[in-house]
Coordinates of C-alpha atoms in Angstrom, one line a residue:
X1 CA 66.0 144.9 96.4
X2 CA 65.4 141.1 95.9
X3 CA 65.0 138.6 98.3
X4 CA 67.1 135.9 96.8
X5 CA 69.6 134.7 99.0
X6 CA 73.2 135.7 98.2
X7 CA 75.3 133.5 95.7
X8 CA 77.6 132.7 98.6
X9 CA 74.6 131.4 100.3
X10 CA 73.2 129.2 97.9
X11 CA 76.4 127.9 96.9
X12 CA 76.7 126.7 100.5
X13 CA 73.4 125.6 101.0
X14 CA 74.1 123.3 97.9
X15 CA 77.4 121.7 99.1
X16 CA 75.6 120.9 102.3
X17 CA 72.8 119.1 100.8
X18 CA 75.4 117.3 98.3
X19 CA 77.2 116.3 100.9
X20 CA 74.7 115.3 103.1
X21 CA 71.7 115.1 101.8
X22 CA 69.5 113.2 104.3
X23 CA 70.1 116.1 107.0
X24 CA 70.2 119.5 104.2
X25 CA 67.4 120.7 102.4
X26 CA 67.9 121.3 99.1
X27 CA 68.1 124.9 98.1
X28 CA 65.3 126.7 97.0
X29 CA 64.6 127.1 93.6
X30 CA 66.2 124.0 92.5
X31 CA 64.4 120.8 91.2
X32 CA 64.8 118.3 93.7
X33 CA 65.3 115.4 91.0
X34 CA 68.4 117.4 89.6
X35 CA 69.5 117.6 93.0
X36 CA 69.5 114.1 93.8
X37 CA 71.9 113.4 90.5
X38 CA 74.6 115.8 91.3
X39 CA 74.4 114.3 95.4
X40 CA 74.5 110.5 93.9
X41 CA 77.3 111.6 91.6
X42 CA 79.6 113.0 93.5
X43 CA 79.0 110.2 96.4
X44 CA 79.4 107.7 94.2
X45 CA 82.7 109.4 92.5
X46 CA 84.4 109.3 95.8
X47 CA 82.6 106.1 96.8
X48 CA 84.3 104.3 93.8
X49 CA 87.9 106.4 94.6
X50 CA 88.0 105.3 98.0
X51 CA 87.2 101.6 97.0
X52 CA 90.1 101.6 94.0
X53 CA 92.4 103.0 96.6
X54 CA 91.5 100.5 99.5
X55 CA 90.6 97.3 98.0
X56 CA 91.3 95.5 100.9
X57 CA 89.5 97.5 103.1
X58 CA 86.8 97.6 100.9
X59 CA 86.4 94.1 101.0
X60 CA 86.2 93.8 104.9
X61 CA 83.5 95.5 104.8
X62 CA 79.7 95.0 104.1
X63 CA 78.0 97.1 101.7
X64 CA 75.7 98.4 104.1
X65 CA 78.8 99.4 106.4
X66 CA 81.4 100.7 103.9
X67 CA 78.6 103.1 102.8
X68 CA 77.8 104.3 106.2
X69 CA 82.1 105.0 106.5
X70 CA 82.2 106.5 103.2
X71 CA 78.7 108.8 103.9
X72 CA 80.2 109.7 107.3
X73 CA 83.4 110.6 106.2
X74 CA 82.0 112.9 102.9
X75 CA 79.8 114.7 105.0
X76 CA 81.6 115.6 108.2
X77 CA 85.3 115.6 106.5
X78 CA 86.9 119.2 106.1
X79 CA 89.2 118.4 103.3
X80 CA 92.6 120.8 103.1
X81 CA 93.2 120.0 99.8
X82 CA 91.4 120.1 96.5
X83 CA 93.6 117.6 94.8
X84 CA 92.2 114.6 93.3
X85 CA 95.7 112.3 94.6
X86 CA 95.3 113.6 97.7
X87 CA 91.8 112.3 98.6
X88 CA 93.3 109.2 100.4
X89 CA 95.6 111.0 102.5
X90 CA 92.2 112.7 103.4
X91 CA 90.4 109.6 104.1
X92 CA 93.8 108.2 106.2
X93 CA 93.1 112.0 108.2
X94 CA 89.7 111.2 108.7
X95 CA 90.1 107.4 110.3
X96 CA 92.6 108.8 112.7
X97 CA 91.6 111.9 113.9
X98 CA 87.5 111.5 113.3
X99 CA 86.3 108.1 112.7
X100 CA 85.0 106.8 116.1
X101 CA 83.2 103.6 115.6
X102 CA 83.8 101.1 118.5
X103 CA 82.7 97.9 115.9
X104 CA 86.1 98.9 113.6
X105 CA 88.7 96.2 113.3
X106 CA 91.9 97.8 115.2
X107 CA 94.4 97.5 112.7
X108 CA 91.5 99.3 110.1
X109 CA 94.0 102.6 110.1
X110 CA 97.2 100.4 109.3
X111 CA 95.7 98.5 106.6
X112 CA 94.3 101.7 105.2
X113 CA 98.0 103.5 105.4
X114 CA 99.5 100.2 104.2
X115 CA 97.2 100.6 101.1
X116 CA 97.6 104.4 100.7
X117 CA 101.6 104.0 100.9
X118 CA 101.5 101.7 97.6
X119 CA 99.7 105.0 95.8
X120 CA 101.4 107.4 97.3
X121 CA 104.4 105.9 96.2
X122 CA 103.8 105.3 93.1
X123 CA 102.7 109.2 92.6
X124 CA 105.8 110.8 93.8
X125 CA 107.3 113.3 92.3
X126 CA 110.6 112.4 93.3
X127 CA 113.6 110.6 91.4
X128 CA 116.4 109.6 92.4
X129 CA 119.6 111.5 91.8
X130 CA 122.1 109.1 90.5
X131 CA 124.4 111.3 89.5
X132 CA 126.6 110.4 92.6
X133 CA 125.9 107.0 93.6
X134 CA 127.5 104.1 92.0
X135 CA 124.7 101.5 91.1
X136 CA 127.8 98.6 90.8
X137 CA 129.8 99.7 94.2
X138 CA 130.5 97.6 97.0
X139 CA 127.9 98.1 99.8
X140 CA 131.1 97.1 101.9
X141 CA 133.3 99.4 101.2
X142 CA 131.2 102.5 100.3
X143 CA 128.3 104.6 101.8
X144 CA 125.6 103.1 100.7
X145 CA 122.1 105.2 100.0
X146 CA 118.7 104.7 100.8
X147 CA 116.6 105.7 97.8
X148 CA 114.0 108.2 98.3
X149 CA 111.5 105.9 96.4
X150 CA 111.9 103.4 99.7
X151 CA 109.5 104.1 103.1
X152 CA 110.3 102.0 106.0
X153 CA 107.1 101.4 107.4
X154 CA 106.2 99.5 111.1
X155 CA 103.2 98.4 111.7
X156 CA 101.2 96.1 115.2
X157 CA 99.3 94.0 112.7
X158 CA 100.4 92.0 109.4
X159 CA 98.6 94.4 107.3
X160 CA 100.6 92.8 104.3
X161 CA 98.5 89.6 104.4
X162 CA 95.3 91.0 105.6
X163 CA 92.2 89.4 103.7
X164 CA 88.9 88.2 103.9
X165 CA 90.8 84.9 104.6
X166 CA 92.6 86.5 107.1
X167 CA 91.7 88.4 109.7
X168 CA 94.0 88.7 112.2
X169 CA 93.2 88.7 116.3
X170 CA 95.9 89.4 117.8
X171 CA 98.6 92.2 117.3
X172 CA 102.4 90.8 115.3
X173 CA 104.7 93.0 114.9
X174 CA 105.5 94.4 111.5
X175 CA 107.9 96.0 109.4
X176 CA 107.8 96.5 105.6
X177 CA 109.9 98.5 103.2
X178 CA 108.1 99.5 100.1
X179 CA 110.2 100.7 97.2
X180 CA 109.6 101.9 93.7
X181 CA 111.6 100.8 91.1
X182 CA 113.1 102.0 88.0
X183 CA 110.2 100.8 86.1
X184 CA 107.6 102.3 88.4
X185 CA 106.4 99.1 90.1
X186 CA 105.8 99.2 93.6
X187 CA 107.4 96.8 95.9
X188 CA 107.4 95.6 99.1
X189 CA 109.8 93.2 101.5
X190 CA 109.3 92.1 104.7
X191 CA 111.8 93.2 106.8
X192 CA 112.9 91.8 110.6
X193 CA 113.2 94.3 113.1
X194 CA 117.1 94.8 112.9

């Protein structure tokens, strides 16, 4: 009988220490330099995902910071899904329900689900079904139709001009409506409350 831990096991023990390797050991029987490549590239694979999705956010950070987010949230983040588009919807998961860090900005999970509604819009599936709408009617005299390629989205904070050069410190109302077009750009209009 050999003493070689189970395949199950080693698989696990190697996830750990990929996903956090400053608090796993690294499985036995494995060269720790090799070990150390694989951790670095799958950090920085959804370091540099997370920072393409949330440029914004990425930018009101310090490097030192961001990295201590994005550490946090690869190790200690149960993911429910193994798809790639997915991941931000993961990372919107993990500021809401897991992220507790005092320092944060409090409109950091707005901004975040401002940004991820741009991608997430652009990736549906969905069309709309013009078949019975009339794209020349008159929105007068006939039922108009919200396309499903438009979110109405409220927020406290003006995440829509957020920036380095803008930070804001007090809370303002709101509300966006982003759309995609027929030519897949995504777009957004202010809205007033009405």
């Amino acid at each position: 009988m050999s003493s070689a831990p189970d395949f199950t096991d080693i698989q696990y023990q190697f996830s750990a220490f990929i996903r956090d390797p400053d608090n796993n050991p690294i499985p036995s029987g494995i060269e720790s330099r090799r070990m150390k490549i694989y951790s670095e590239l799958f950090y920085n694979n959804v370091e540099d995902f997370m920072a393409g999705n949330f440029p914004v956010l990425r930018e009101l950070f310090n490097d030192h910071d961001w990295h201590k987010m994005i550490r946090d949230y690869f190790s200690h983040h149960k993911a429910r899904t193994p798809l790639f588009p997915e991941m931000a919807r993961e990372f919107l998961q993990y500021l809401e329900n897991e992220r507790k860090e005092e320092s944060d900005y409090p409109f950091l999970l707005e901004l975040a689900h401002y940004e991820w509604a741009e991608s997430a819009i652009l990736l549906a599936d969905e069309e709309q079904d013009k078949k019975h709408i009339n794209t020349n009617g008159d929105l007068l005299n006939e039922l108009p139709v919200l396309s499903s390629m438009a979110w109405l989205l409220s927020y406290h904070y003006p995440v829509h001009e957020i920036s380095t050069h803008f930070i804001p410190t007090e809370s303002a109302d709101t509300h966006l409506l982003i759309y995609r077009d027929d030519e897949y750009q995504v777009r957004f209009i202010q809205l007033n409350p009405i």
